CSV table of C-alpha atoms in Angstrom, one decimal:
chain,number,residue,atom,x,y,z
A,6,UNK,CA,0.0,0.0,0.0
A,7,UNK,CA,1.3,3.3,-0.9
A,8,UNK,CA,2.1,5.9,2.2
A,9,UNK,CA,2.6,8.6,0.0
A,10,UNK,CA,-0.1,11.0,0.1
A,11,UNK,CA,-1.5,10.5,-3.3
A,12,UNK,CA,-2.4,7.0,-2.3
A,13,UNK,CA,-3.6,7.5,1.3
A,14,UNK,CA,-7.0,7.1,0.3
A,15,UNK,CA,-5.9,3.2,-1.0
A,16,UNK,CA,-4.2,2.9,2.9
A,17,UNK,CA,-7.8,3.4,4.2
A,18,UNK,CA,-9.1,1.2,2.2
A,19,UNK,CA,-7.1,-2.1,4.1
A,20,UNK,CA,-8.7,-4.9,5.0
A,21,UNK,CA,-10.3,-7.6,2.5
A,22,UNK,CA,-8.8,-7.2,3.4
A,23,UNK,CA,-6.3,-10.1,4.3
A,24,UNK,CA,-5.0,-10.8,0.9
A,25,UNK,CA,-6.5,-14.5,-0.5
A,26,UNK,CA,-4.7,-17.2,0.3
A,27,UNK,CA,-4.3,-20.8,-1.3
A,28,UNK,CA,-7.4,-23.5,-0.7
A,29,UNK,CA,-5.4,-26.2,-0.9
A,30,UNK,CA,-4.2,-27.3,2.9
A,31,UNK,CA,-1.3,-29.5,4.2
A,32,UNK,CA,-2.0,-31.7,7.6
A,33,UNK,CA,0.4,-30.4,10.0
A,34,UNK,CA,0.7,-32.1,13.8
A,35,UNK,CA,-1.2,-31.4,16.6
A,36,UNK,CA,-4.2,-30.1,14.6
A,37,UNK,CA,-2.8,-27.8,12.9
A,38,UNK,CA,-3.2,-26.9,9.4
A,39,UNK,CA,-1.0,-24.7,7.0
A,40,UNK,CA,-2.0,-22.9,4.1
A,41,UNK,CA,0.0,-20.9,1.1
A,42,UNK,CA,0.9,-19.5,-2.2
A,43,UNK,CA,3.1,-17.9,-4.4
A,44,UNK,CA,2.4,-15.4,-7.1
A,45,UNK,CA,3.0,-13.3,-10.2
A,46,UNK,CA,1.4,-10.1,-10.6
A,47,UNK,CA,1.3,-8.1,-13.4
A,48,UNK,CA,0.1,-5.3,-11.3
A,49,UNK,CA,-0.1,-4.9,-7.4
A,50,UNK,CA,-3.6,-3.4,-7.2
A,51,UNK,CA,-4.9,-2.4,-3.4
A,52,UNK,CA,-8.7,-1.8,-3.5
A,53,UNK,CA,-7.9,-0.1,-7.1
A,54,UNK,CA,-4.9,1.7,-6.8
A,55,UNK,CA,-1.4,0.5,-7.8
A,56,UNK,CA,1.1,-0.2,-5.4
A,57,UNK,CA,4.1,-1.3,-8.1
A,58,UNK,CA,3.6,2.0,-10.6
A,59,UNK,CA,2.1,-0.5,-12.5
A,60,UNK,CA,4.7,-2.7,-12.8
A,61,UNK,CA,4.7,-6.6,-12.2
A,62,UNK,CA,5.9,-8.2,-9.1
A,63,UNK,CA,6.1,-11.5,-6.6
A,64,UNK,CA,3.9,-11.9,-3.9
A,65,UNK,CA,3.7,-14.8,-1.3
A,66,UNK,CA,2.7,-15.9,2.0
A,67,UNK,CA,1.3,-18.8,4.9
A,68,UNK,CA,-1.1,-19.2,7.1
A,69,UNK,CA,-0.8,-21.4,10.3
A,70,UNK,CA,-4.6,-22.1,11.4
A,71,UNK,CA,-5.2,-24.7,14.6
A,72,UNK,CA,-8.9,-26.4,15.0
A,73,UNK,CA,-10.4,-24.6,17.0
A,74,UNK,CA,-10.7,-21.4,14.4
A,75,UNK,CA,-7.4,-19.4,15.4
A,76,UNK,CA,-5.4,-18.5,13.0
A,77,UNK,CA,-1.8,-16.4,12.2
A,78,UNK,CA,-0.5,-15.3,9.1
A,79,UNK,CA,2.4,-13.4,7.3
A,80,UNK,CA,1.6,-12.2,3.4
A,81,UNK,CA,4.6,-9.7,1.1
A,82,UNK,CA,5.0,-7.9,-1.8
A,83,UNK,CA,6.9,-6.0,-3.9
A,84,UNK,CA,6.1,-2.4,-3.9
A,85,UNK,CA,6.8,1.2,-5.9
A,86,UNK,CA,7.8,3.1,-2.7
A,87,UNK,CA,9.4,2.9,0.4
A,88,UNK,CA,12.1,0.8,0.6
A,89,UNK,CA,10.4,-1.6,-2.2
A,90,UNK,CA,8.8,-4.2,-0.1
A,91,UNK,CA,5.5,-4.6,1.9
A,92,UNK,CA,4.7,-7.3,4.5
A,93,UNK,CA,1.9,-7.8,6.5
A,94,UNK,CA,1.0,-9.9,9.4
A,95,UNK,CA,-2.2,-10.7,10.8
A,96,UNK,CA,-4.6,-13.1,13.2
A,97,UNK,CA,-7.8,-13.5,13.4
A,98,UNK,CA,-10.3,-16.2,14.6
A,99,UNK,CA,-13.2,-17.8,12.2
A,100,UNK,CA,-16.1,-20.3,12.7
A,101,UNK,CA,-19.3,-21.4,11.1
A,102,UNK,CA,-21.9,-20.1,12.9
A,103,UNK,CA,-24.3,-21.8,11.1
A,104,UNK,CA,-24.3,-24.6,7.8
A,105,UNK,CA,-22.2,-22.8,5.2
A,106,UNK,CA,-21.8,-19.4,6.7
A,107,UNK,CA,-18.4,-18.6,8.3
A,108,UNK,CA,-17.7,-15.5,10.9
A,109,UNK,CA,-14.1,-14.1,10.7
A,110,UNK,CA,-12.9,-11.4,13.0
A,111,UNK,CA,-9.2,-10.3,13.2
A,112,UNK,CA,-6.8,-7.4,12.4
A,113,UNK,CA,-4.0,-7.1,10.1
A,114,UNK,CA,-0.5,-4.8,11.1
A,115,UNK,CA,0.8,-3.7,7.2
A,116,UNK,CA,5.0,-2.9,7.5
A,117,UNK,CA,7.6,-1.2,5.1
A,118,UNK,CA,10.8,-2.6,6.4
A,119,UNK,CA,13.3,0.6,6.8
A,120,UNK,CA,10.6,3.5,6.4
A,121,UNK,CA,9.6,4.9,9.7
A,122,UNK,CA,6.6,5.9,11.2
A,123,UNK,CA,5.0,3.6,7.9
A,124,UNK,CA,2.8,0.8,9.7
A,125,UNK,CA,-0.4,0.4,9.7
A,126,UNK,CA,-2.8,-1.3,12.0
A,127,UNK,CA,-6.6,-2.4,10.6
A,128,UNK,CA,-9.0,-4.5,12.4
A,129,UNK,CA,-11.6,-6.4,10.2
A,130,UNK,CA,-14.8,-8.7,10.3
A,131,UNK,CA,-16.7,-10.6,8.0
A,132,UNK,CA,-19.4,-13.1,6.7
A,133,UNK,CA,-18.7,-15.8,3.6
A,134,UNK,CA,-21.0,-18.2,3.1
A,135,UNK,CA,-22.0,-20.7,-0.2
A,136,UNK,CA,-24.8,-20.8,-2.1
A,137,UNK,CA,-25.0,-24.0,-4.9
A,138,UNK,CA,-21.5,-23.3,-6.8
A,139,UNK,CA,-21.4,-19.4,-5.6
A,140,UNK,CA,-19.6,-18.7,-2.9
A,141,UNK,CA,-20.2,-15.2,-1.3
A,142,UNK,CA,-18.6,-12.6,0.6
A,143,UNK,CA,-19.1,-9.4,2.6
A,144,UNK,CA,-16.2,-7.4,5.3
A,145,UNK,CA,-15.8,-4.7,6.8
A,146,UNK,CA,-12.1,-3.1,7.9
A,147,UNK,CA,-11.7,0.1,10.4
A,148,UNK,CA,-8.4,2.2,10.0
A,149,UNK,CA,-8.4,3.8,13.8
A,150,UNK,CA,-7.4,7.5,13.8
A,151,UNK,CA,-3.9,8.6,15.6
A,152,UNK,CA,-1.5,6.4,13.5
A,153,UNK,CA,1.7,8.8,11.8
A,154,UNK,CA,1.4,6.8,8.9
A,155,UNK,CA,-2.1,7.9,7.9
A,156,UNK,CA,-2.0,11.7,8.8
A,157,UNK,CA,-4.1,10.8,11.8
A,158,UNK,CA,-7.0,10.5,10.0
A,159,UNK,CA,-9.3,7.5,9.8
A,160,UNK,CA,-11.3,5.4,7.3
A,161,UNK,CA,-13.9,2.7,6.8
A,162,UNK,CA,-14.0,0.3,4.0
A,163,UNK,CA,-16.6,-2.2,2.8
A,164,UNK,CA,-16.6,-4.5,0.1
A,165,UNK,CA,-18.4,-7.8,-1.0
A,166,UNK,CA,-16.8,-10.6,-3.4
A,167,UNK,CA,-18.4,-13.5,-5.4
A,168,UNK,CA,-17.8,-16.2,-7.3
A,169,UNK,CA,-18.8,-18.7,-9.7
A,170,UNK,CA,-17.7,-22.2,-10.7
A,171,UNK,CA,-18.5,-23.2,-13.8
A,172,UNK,CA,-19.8,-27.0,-13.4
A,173,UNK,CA,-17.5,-29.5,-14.8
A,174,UNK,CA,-14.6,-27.3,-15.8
A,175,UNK,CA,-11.9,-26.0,-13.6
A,176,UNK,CA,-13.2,-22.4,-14.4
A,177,UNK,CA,-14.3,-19.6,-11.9
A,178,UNK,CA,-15.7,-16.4,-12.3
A,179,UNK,CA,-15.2,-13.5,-9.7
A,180,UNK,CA,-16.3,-9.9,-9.1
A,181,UNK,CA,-15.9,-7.6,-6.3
A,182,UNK,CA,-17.4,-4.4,-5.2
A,183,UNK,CA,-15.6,-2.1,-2.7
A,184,UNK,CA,-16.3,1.5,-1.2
A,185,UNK,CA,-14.3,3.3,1.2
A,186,UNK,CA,-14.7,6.4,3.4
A,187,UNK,CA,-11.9,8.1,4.7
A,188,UNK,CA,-11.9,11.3,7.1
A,189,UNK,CA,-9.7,13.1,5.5
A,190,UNK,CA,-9.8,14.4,1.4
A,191,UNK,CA,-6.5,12.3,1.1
A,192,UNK,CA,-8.9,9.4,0.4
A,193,UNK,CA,-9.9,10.9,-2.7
A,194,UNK,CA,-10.8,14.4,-4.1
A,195,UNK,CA,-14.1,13.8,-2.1
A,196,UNK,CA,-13.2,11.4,0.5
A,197,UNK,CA,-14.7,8.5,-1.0
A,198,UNK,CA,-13.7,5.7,-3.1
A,199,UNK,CA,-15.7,2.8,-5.1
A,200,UNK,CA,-13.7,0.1,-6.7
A,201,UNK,CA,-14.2,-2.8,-8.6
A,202,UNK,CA,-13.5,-5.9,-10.4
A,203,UNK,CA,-14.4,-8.7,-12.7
A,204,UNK,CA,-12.3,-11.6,-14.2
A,205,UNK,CA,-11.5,-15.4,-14.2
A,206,UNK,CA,-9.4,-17.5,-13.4
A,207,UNK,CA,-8.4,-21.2,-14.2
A,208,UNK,CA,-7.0,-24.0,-12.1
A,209,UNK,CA,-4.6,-26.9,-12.7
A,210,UNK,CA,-3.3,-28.7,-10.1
A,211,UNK,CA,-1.5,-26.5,-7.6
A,212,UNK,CA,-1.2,-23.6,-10.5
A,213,UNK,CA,-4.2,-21.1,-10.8
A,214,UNK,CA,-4.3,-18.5,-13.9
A,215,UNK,CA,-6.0,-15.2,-13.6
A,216,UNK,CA,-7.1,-12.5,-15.4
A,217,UNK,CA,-9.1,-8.8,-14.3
A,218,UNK,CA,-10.5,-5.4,-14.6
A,219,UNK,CA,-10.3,-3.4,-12.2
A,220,UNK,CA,-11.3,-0.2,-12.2
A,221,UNK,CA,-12.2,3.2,-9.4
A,222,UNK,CA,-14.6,6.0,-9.8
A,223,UNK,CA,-11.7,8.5,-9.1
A,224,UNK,CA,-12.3,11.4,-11.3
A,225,UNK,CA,-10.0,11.6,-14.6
A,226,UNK,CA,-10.2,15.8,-14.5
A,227,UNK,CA,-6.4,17.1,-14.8
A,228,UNK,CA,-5.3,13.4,-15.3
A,229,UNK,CA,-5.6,12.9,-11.5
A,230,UNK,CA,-7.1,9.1,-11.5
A,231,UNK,CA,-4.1,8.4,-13.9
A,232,UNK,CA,-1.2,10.3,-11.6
A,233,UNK,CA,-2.6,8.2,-8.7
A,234,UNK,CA,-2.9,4.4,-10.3
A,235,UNK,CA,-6.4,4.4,-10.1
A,236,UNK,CA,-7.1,4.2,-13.4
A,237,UNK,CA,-8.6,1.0,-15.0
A,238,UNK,CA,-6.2,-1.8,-16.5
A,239,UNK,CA,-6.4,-5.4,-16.9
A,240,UNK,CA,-4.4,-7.6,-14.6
A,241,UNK,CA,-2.4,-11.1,-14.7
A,242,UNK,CA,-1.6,-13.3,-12.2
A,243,UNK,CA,0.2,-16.7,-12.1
A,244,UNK,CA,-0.1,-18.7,-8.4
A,245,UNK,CA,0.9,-21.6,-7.4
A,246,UNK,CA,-1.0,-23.1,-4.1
A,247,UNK,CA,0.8,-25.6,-0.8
């Protein structure tokens, strides 16, 4: 995520927050289960808004979950600012509160290793649940006012994902839908934000293709969405799932 004030607004935005992670699990002792992936990127988009200047990068991470619905996590990125690099950490705790429909609550802490005053702390919660061969999703993530990092301003994002398997091929369809409100102009000429995407993706195996547009409603007057990354684009990414 960008800490450059041009970008702020995408920093408000955090939460989905917890970047996706790989389906696939290994068994690991004492009820334990671990989760991961690595990927390529042609574009690190946050809630819209480049975090590479548009430029392809490596991403990766784990997750260490335990039975009882606890979880830990580390996810990183390449990045266009700071020191180049972007890794977050996070924990949370989910459960199904009812057939299909799982609760999650945690936080995520975003770092820029060697830029001070630059992390970034955002509690989350949300609802996912299935529906036939749609699986659904709805969060919500709070950016607390008094951190340096954001101007001590605040900000609210919520978003909702889907998608679709197509029965009997190894196709899935996927959209998402995000607004965010920020108390201070920095997240957006007006304070507010809608982004969005649509796209596919393929599986093989432990390899999943992807392809996206994603787009914002930042206004294009003066070339402002463009200066900031938010303007639309389609996006590639190659993962491979443990």
């Amino acid at each position: 995520m960008r800490i450059t004030k041009p970008l702020l607004g995408a920093l408000l935005l955090a939460a989905t927050a917890t970047p996706a992670f790989a389906q696939d699990e290994t068994e690991a002792p004492d009820a334990f289960t671990i989760t991961g992936s690595a990927t390529v990127v042609s574009d690190y988009r946050f809630r819209g808004f480049s975090q590479t200047n548009e430029e392809a990068t490596i991403q990766g991470g784990f997750t260490v979950g335990h039975e009882s619905g606890l979880y830990v996590g580390t996810w990183g990125s390449g990045v266009g600012f700071a020191n180049g690099s972007e890794i977050d950490v996070f924990a949370g705790f989910a459960t199904e509160v009812t057939s299909g429909v799982t609760f999650d609550v945690g936080a995520t802490l975003y770092l820029y290793p060697g830029t001070a005053d630059s992390s970034i702390i955002e509690p989350y919660v949300a609802v996912s649940g299935t529906v036939g061969p749609a699986s659904l999703k709805v969060g919500l993530a709070w950016a607390p006012e008094g951190q340096d990092s954001l101007g001590d301003a605040g900000g609210v994002y919520v978003y909702s994902d889907a998608a679709v398997g197509i029965p009997s091929t190894p196709v899935k369809l996927k959209a998402h839908l995000g607004y965010a409100k920020s108390d201070s102009f920095l997240g957006g000429l007006d304070g507010e934000v809608l982004d969005y995407s649509i796209g596919a993706e393929v599986s093989w195996k432990a390899l999943t293709l992807g392809v996206s547009y994603v787009n914002t409603d930042e206004t294009t007057a003066l070339g402002w969405k463009d200066s900031i990354g938010a303007d639309g684009a389609v996006l590639f990414t190659l993962g491979a799932a443990f």
